[in-house]
Amino acid sequence: EGRADIGFVAYDPSRAGAVEFSQTYMLVKQTFLVLKDSVLRSVEELDRPGVKIGAGRGDSIALFVRRNFERATIVEGADPSPATAKQMLSARAVDAFGGNRQRLATVAREDPGYRVLDGDVFGVPQTIIVPKGKPTALMAVNQLIDEARASDFLKAAIERAGVIGVRSEEHTSELQSL
């Protein structure tokens, strides 16, 4: 709506429009949560006929699964929240629920009825957006990212926070396409 000067979002070409994306500054790994008694053990087992994969409507994992999985069925829930994941899994509406590794690992740690599958499917490029037509703002944001990367600020911040499934991204002028 143009009320903010910048925003922090996962890059996806379908989100382009009135904004421009900075370079990628961080990748957030995506994986899947399953019920503890699930026969599924790794992400490599998911793209099979009959497997239903849950994700939040329009979330980056839903976009990825639609583009890259050929045999599994995607079932989109209202949002990517832990509550939605647990509801869809416990109702057996889905076999696995996709999302950010940190968020799903927290669910599994707090509730022994769930576990996270081995492996990751991709790293979601995290970017900063600026309004379209503001090249000076975009240049300033990219310069800030370069400085934060060169000083190891990003890496140190991730380590200090104890976040899992996240890594600072090396300089790249092109965004990774999901």
PDB file of C-alpha atoms in Angstrom:
ATOM      1  CA  GLU A   1       0.000   0.000   0.000  1.00  0.00           C
ATOM      2  CA  GLY A   2       3.057   2.264  -0.079  1.00  0.00           C
ATOM      3  CA  ARG A   3       2.979   3.084   3.652  1.00  0.00           C
ATOM      4  CA  ALA A   4       6.455   1.657   4.358  1.00  0.00           C
ATOM      5  CA  ASP A   5       9.859   2.557   2.978  1.00  0.00           C
ATOM      6  CA  ILE A   6      11.162  -1.031   3.159  1.00  0.00           C
ATOM      7  CA  GLY A   7       9.857  -4.502   3.897  1.00  0.00           C
ATOM      8  CA  PHE A   8      11.413  -7.889   4.654  1.00  0.00           C
ATOM      9  CA  VAL A   9      10.029 -10.714   2.490  1.00  0.00           C
ATOM     10  CA  ALA A  10      10.937 -13.988   0.890  1.00  0.00           C
ATOM     11  CA  TYR A  11      11.732 -13.497  -2.777  1.00  0.00           C
ATOM     12  CA  ASP A  12       9.337 -14.996  -5.263  1.00  0.00           C
ATOM     13  CA  PRO A  13       8.762 -13.687  -8.787  1.00  0.00           C
ATOM     14  CA  SER A  14       4.992 -13.879  -8.299  1.00  0.00           C
ATOM     15  CA  ARG A  15       5.296 -11.280  -5.511  1.00  0.00           C
ATOM     16  CA  ALA A  16       6.732  -8.658  -7.849  1.00  0.00           C
ATOM     17  CA  GLY A  17       4.576  -5.708  -8.695  1.00  0.00           C
ATOM     18  CA  ALA A  18       4.813  -2.360  -6.986  1.00  0.00           C
ATOM     19  CA  VAL A  19       8.106  -3.315  -5.323  1.00  0.00           C
ATOM     20  CA  GLU A  20      11.704  -4.094  -6.210  1.00  0.00           C
ATOM     21  CA  PHE A  21      13.755  -6.756  -4.437  1.00  0.00           C
ATOM     22  CA  SER A  22      17.214  -6.312  -2.959  1.00  0.00           C
ATOM     23  CA  GLN A  23      19.891  -8.933  -3.367  1.00  0.00           C
ATOM     24  CA  THR A  24      19.442 -12.046  -1.234  1.00  0.00           C
ATOM     25  CA  TYR A  25      20.936 -11.607   2.226  1.00  0.00           C
ATOM     26  CA  MET A  26      19.903 -14.886   3.860  1.00  0.00           C
ATOM     27  CA  LEU A  27      18.489 -18.312   2.996  1.00  0.00           C
ATOM     28  CA  VAL A  28      15.876 -19.943   5.228  1.00  0.00           C
ATOM     29  CA  LYS A  29      15.751 -23.722   4.832  1.00  0.00           C
ATOM     30  CA  GLN A  30      12.388 -25.369   4.268  1.00  0.00           C
ATOM     31  CA  THR A  31      11.398 -28.883   5.324  1.00  0.00           C
ATOM     32  CA  PHE A  32       8.364 -30.827   6.524  1.00  0.00           C
ATOM     33  CA  LEU A  33       6.632 -31.743   9.772  1.00  0.00           C
ATOM     34  CA  VAL A  34       4.898 -35.113  10.137  1.00  0.00           C
ATOM     35  CA  LEU A  35       3.096 -37.016  12.866  1.00  0.00           C
ATOM     36  CA  LYS A  36       5.516 -38.943  15.058  1.00  0.00           C
ATOM     37  CA  ASP A  37       4.158 -42.307  13.800  1.00  0.00           C
ATOM     38  CA  SER A  38       4.400 -41.364  10.094  1.00  0.00           C
ATOM     39  CA  VAL A  39       6.115 -43.840   7.774  1.00  0.00           C
ATOM     40  CA  LEU A  40       7.735 -40.870   6.007  1.00  0.00           C
ATOM     41  CA  ARG A  41      11.365 -40.359   7.086  1.00  0.00           C
ATOM     42  CA  SER A  42      12.879 -37.875   4.613  1.00  0.00           C
ATOM     43  CA  VAL A  43      11.871 -35.174   2.150  1.00  0.00           C
ATOM     44  CA  GLU A  44      12.970 -37.450  -0.704  1.00  0.00           C
ATOM     45  CA  GLU A  45       9.951 -39.695   0.022  1.00  0.00           C
ATOM     46  CA  LEU A  46       7.334 -36.968  -0.436  1.00  0.00           C
ATOM     47  CA  ASP A  47       6.847 -36.630  -4.187  1.00  0.00           C
ATOM     48  CA  ARG A  48       4.817 -39.815  -4.606  1.00  0.00           C
ATOM     49  CA  PRO A  49       1.251 -40.510  -5.695  1.00  0.00           C
ATOM     50  CA  GLY A  50      -1.138 -40.450  -2.740  1.00  0.00           C
ATOM     51  CA  VAL A  51       1.053 -38.225  -0.557  1.00  0.00           C
ATOM     52  CA  LYS A  52      -0.734 -35.035   0.541  1.00  0.00           C
ATOM     53  CA  ILE A  53       1.494 -32.101   1.429  1.00  0.00           C
ATOM     54  CA  GLY A  54       0.145 -29.227   3.473  1.00  0.00           C
ATOM     55  CA  ALA A  55       1.339 -25.633   3.363  1.00  0.00           C
ATOM     56  CA  GLY A  56       0.046 -22.183   4.137  1.00  0.00           C
ATOM     57  CA  ARG A  57      -1.882 -20.605   1.265  1.00  0.00           C
ATOM     58  CA  GLY A  58       0.579 -18.690  -0.918  1.00  0.00           C
ATOM     59  CA  ASP A  59       3.540 -19.503   1.344  1.00  0.00           C
ATOM     60  CA  SER A  60       6.911 -20.030  -0.349  1.00  0.00           C
ATOM     61  CA  ILE A  61       6.840 -23.794   0.324  1.00  0.00           C
ATOM     62  CA  ALA A  62       3.416 -24.060  -1.366  1.00  0.00           C
ATOM     63  CA  LEU A  63       4.782 -22.205  -4.404  1.00  0.00           C
ATOM     64  CA  PHE A  64       7.841 -24.479  -4.465  1.00  0.00           C
ATOM     65  CA  VAL A  65       5.836 -27.717  -4.179  1.00  0.00           C
ATOM     66  CA  ARG A  66       3.460 -26.624  -6.975  1.00  0.00           C
ATOM     67  CA  ARG A  67       6.397 -25.934  -9.295  1.00  0.00           C
ATOM     68  CA  ASN A  68       8.619 -28.882  -8.422  1.00  0.00           C
ATOM     69  CA  PHE A  69       6.621 -31.873  -7.180  1.00  0.00           C
ATOM     70  CA  GLU A  70       4.952 -33.884  -9.906  1.00  0.00           C
ATOM     71  CA  ARG A  71       3.165 -36.708  -8.071  1.00  0.00           C
ATOM     72  CA  ALA A  72       2.246 -35.465  -4.569  1.00  0.00           C
ATOM     73  CA  THR A  73      -0.865 -33.372  -3.957  1.00  0.00           C
ATOM     74  CA  ILE A  74      -0.637 -29.938  -2.354  1.00  0.00           C
ATOM     75  CA  VAL A  75      -3.323 -28.982   0.183  1.00  0.00           C
ATOM     76  CA  GLU A  76      -3.173 -25.343   1.217  1.00  0.00           C
ATOM     77  CA  GLY A  77      -4.291 -24.320   4.681  1.00  0.00           C
ATOM     78  CA  ALA A  78      -5.312 -20.883   5.858  1.00  0.00           C
ATOM     79  CA  ASP A  79      -1.788 -19.875   6.850  1.00  0.00           C
ATOM     80  CA  PRO A  80       1.704 -21.287   7.548  1.00  0.00           C
ATOM     81  CA  SER A  81       1.280 -21.173  11.349  1.00  0.00           C
ATOM     82  CA  PRO A  82       2.191 -24.038  13.685  1.00  0.00           C
ATOM     83  CA  ALA A  83      -1.474 -24.230  14.693  1.00  0.00           C
ATOM     84  CA  THR A  84      -2.522 -24.827  11.082  1.00  0.00           C
ATOM     85  CA  ALA A  85       0.222 -27.436  10.633  1.00  0.00           C
ATOM     86  CA  LYS A  86      -0.835 -29.325  13.761  1.00  0.00           C
ATOM     87  CA  GLN A  87      -4.545 -29.110  12.882  1.00  0.00           C
ATOM     88  CA  MET A  88      -4.060 -30.422   9.331  1.00  0.00           C
ATOM     89  CA  LEU A  89      -1.716 -33.216  10.449  1.00  0.00           C
ATOM     90  CA  SER A  90      -3.791 -34.347  13.437  1.00  0.00           C
ATOM     91  CA  ALA A  91      -6.942 -34.414  11.266  1.00  0.00           C
ATOM     92  CA  ARG A  92      -4.901 -36.476   8.782  1.00  0.00           C
ATOM     93  CA  ALA A  93      -5.875 -34.021   6.046  1.00  0.00           C
ATOM     94  CA  VAL A  94      -2.201 -34.094   5.020  1.00  0.00           C
ATOM     95  CA  ASP A  95       0.736 -36.482   5.420  1.00  0.00           C
ATOM     96  CA  ALA A  96       3.335 -33.727   5.836  1.00  0.00           C
ATOM     97  CA  PHE A  97       3.229 -29.971   6.366  1.00  0.00           C
ATOM     98  CA  GLY A  98       5.923 -27.779   4.809  1.00  0.00           C
ATOM     99  CA  GLY A  99       7.506 -24.712   6.238  1.00  0.00           C
ATOM    100  CA  ASN A 100      10.541 -23.050   7.683  1.00  0.00           C
ATOM    101  CA  ARG A 101      12.823 -25.498   9.500  1.00  0.00           C
ATOM    102  CA  GLN A 102      13.171 -23.336  12.637  1.00  0.00           C
ATOM    103  CA  ARG A 103       9.397 -22.999  13.067  1.00  0.00           C
ATOM    104  CA  LEU A 104       8.742 -26.706  12.483  1.00  0.00           C
ATOM    105  CA  ALA A 105      11.599 -27.806  14.763  1.00  0.00           C
ATOM    106  CA  THR A 106      10.063 -25.708  17.537  1.00  0.00           C
ATOM    107  CA  VAL A 107       6.718 -27.497  17.082  1.00  0.00           C
ATOM    108  CA  ALA A 108       8.411 -30.915  17.243  1.00  0.00           C
ATOM    109  CA  ARG A 109      10.461 -29.928  20.307  1.00  0.00           C
ATOM    110  CA  GLU A 110       7.380 -28.638  22.161  1.00  0.00           C
ATOM    111  CA  ASP A 111       5.000 -31.446  21.164  1.00  0.00           C
ATOM    112  CA  PRO A 112       6.281 -35.040  21.084  1.00  0.00           C
ATOM    113  CA  GLY A 113       3.443 -36.055  18.741  1.00  0.00           C
ATOM    114  CA  TYR A 114       5.317 -34.504  15.812  1.00  0.00           C
ATOM    115  CA  ARG A 115       8.745 -34.728  14.203  1.00  0.00           C
ATOM    116  CA  VAL A 116      10.651 -33.016  11.425  1.00  0.00           C
ATOM    117  CA  LEU A 117      11.710 -35.001   8.361  1.00  0.00           C
ATOM    118  CA  ASP A 118      15.378 -35.416   7.519  1.00  0.00           C
ATOM    119  CA  GLY A 119      16.568 -33.108   4.770  1.00  0.00           C
ATOM    120  CA  ASP A 120      15.587 -29.777   3.309  1.00  0.00           C
ATOM    121  CA  VAL A 121      13.996 -28.968  -0.024  1.00  0.00           C
ATOM    122  CA  PHE A 122      15.419 -25.509  -0.653  1.00  0.00           C
ATOM    123  CA  GLY A 123      16.539 -22.287   0.937  1.00  0.00           C
ATOM    124  CA  VAL A 124      14.080 -19.434   0.609  1.00  0.00           C
ATOM    125  CA  PRO A 125      15.945 -16.284  -0.426  1.00  0.00           C
ATOM    126  CA  GLN A 126      15.226 -13.468   2.029  1.00  0.00           C
ATOM    127  CA  THR A 127      15.242  -9.978   0.597  1.00  0.00           C
ATOM    128  CA  ILE A 128      14.361  -6.412   1.440  1.00  0.00           C
ATOM    129  CA  ILE A 129      11.806  -4.689  -0.764  1.00  0.00           C
ATOM    130  CA  VAL A 130      11.529  -1.042  -1.666  1.00  0.00           C
ATOM    131  CA  PRO A 131       8.811   0.707  -3.673  1.00  0.00           C
ATOM    132  CA  LYS A 132       9.250   0.419  -7.440  1.00  0.00           C
ATOM    133  CA  GLY A 133      10.845   3.481  -8.965  1.00  0.00           C
ATOM    134  CA  LYS A 134      13.124   4.208  -5.997  1.00  0.00           C
ATOM    135  CA  PRO A 135      16.563   3.217  -7.388  1.00  0.00           C
ATOM    136  CA  THR A 136      18.452   5.243  -4.769  1.00  0.00           C
ATOM    137  CA  ALA A 137      16.668   3.410  -1.945  1.00  0.00           C
ATOM    138  CA  LEU A 138      17.357   0.029  -3.552  1.00  0.00           C
ATOM    139  CA  MET A 139      21.028   0.920  -4.015  1.00  0.00           C
ATOM    140  CA  ALA A 140      21.282   1.980  -0.342  1.00  0.00           C
ATOM    141  CA  VAL A 141      19.669  -1.260   0.842  1.00  0.00           C
ATOM    142  CA  ASN A 142      22.003  -3.367  -1.318  1.00  0.00           C
ATOM    143  CA  GLN A 143      25.001  -1.412  -0.003  1.00  0.00           C
ATOM    144  CA  LEU A 144      23.866  -2.034   3.587  1.00  0.00           C
ATOM    145  CA  ILE A 145      23.564  -5.761   2.849  1.00  0.00           C
ATOM    146  CA  ASP A 146      27.054  -5.795   1.329  1.00  0.00           C
ATOM    147  CA  GLU A 147      28.460  -4.068   4.417  1.00  0.00           C
ATOM    148  CA  ALA A 148      26.628  -6.382   6.838  1.00  0.00           C
ATOM    149  CA  ARG A 149      27.923  -9.403   4.917  1.00  0.00           C
ATOM    150  CA  ALA A 150      31.523  -8.117   4.667  1.00  0.00           C
ATOM    151  CA  SER A 151      31.678  -7.402   8.389  1.00  0.00           C
ATOM    152  CA  ASP A 152      30.250 -10.868   9.220  1.00  0.00           C
ATOM    153  CA  PHE A 153      27.366  -9.105  10.988  1.00  0.00           C
ATOM    154  CA  LEU A 154      24.768 -11.381   9.344  1.00  0.00           C
ATOM    155  CA  LYS A 155      26.618 -14.577  10.217  1.00  0.00           C
ATOM    156  CA  ALA A 156      27.235 -13.432  13.797  1.00  0.00           C
ATOM    157  CA  ALA A 157      23.595 -12.362  14.254  1.00  0.00           C
ATOM    158  CA  ILE A 158      22.349 -15.769  13.113  1.00  0.00           C
ATOM    159  CA  GLU A 159      24.765 -17.551  15.448  1.00  0.00           C
ATOM    160  CA  ARG A 160      23.944 -15.238  18.384  1.00  0.00           C
ATOM    161  CA  ALA A 161      20.226 -15.862  17.934  1.00  0.00           C
ATOM    162  CA  GLY A 162      20.744 -19.639  17.865  1.00  0.00           C
ATOM    163  CA  VAL A 163      18.534 -19.949  14.805  1.00  0.00           C
ATOM    164  CA  ILE A 164      18.666 -23.260  12.950  1.00  0.00           C
ATOM    165  CA  GLY A 165      18.025 -23.746   9.244  1.00  0.00           C
ATOM    166  CA  VAL A 166      19.255 -20.269   8.304  1.00  0.00           C
ATOM    167  CA  ARG A 167      22.479 -19.147   6.703  1.00  0.00           C
ATOM    168  CA  SER A 168      23.774 -15.829   5.475  1.00  0.00           C
ATOM    169  CA  GLU A 169      24.042 -15.769   1.719  1.00  0.00           C
ATOM    170  CA  GLU A 170      27.197 -14.989  -0.213  1.00  0.00           C
ATOM    171  CA  HIS A 171      26.999 -11.953  -2.471  1.00  0.00           C
ATOM    172  CA  THR A 172      24.826 -12.600  -5.468  1.00  0.00           C
ATOM    173  CA  SER A 173      23.551 -10.104  -7.958  1.00  0.00           C
ATOM    174  CA  GLU A 174      20.856 -12.442  -9.214  1.00  0.00           C
ATOM    175  CA  LEU A 175      18.022 -13.772  -7.108  1.00  0.00           C
ATOM    176  CA  GLN A 176      17.437 -17.497  -6.927  1.00  0.00           C
ATOM    177  CA  SER A 177      14.225 -18.522  -8.589  1.00  0.00           C
ATOM    178  CA  LEU A 178      11.978 -20.753  -6.565  1.00  0.00           C
TER     179      LEU A 178
END
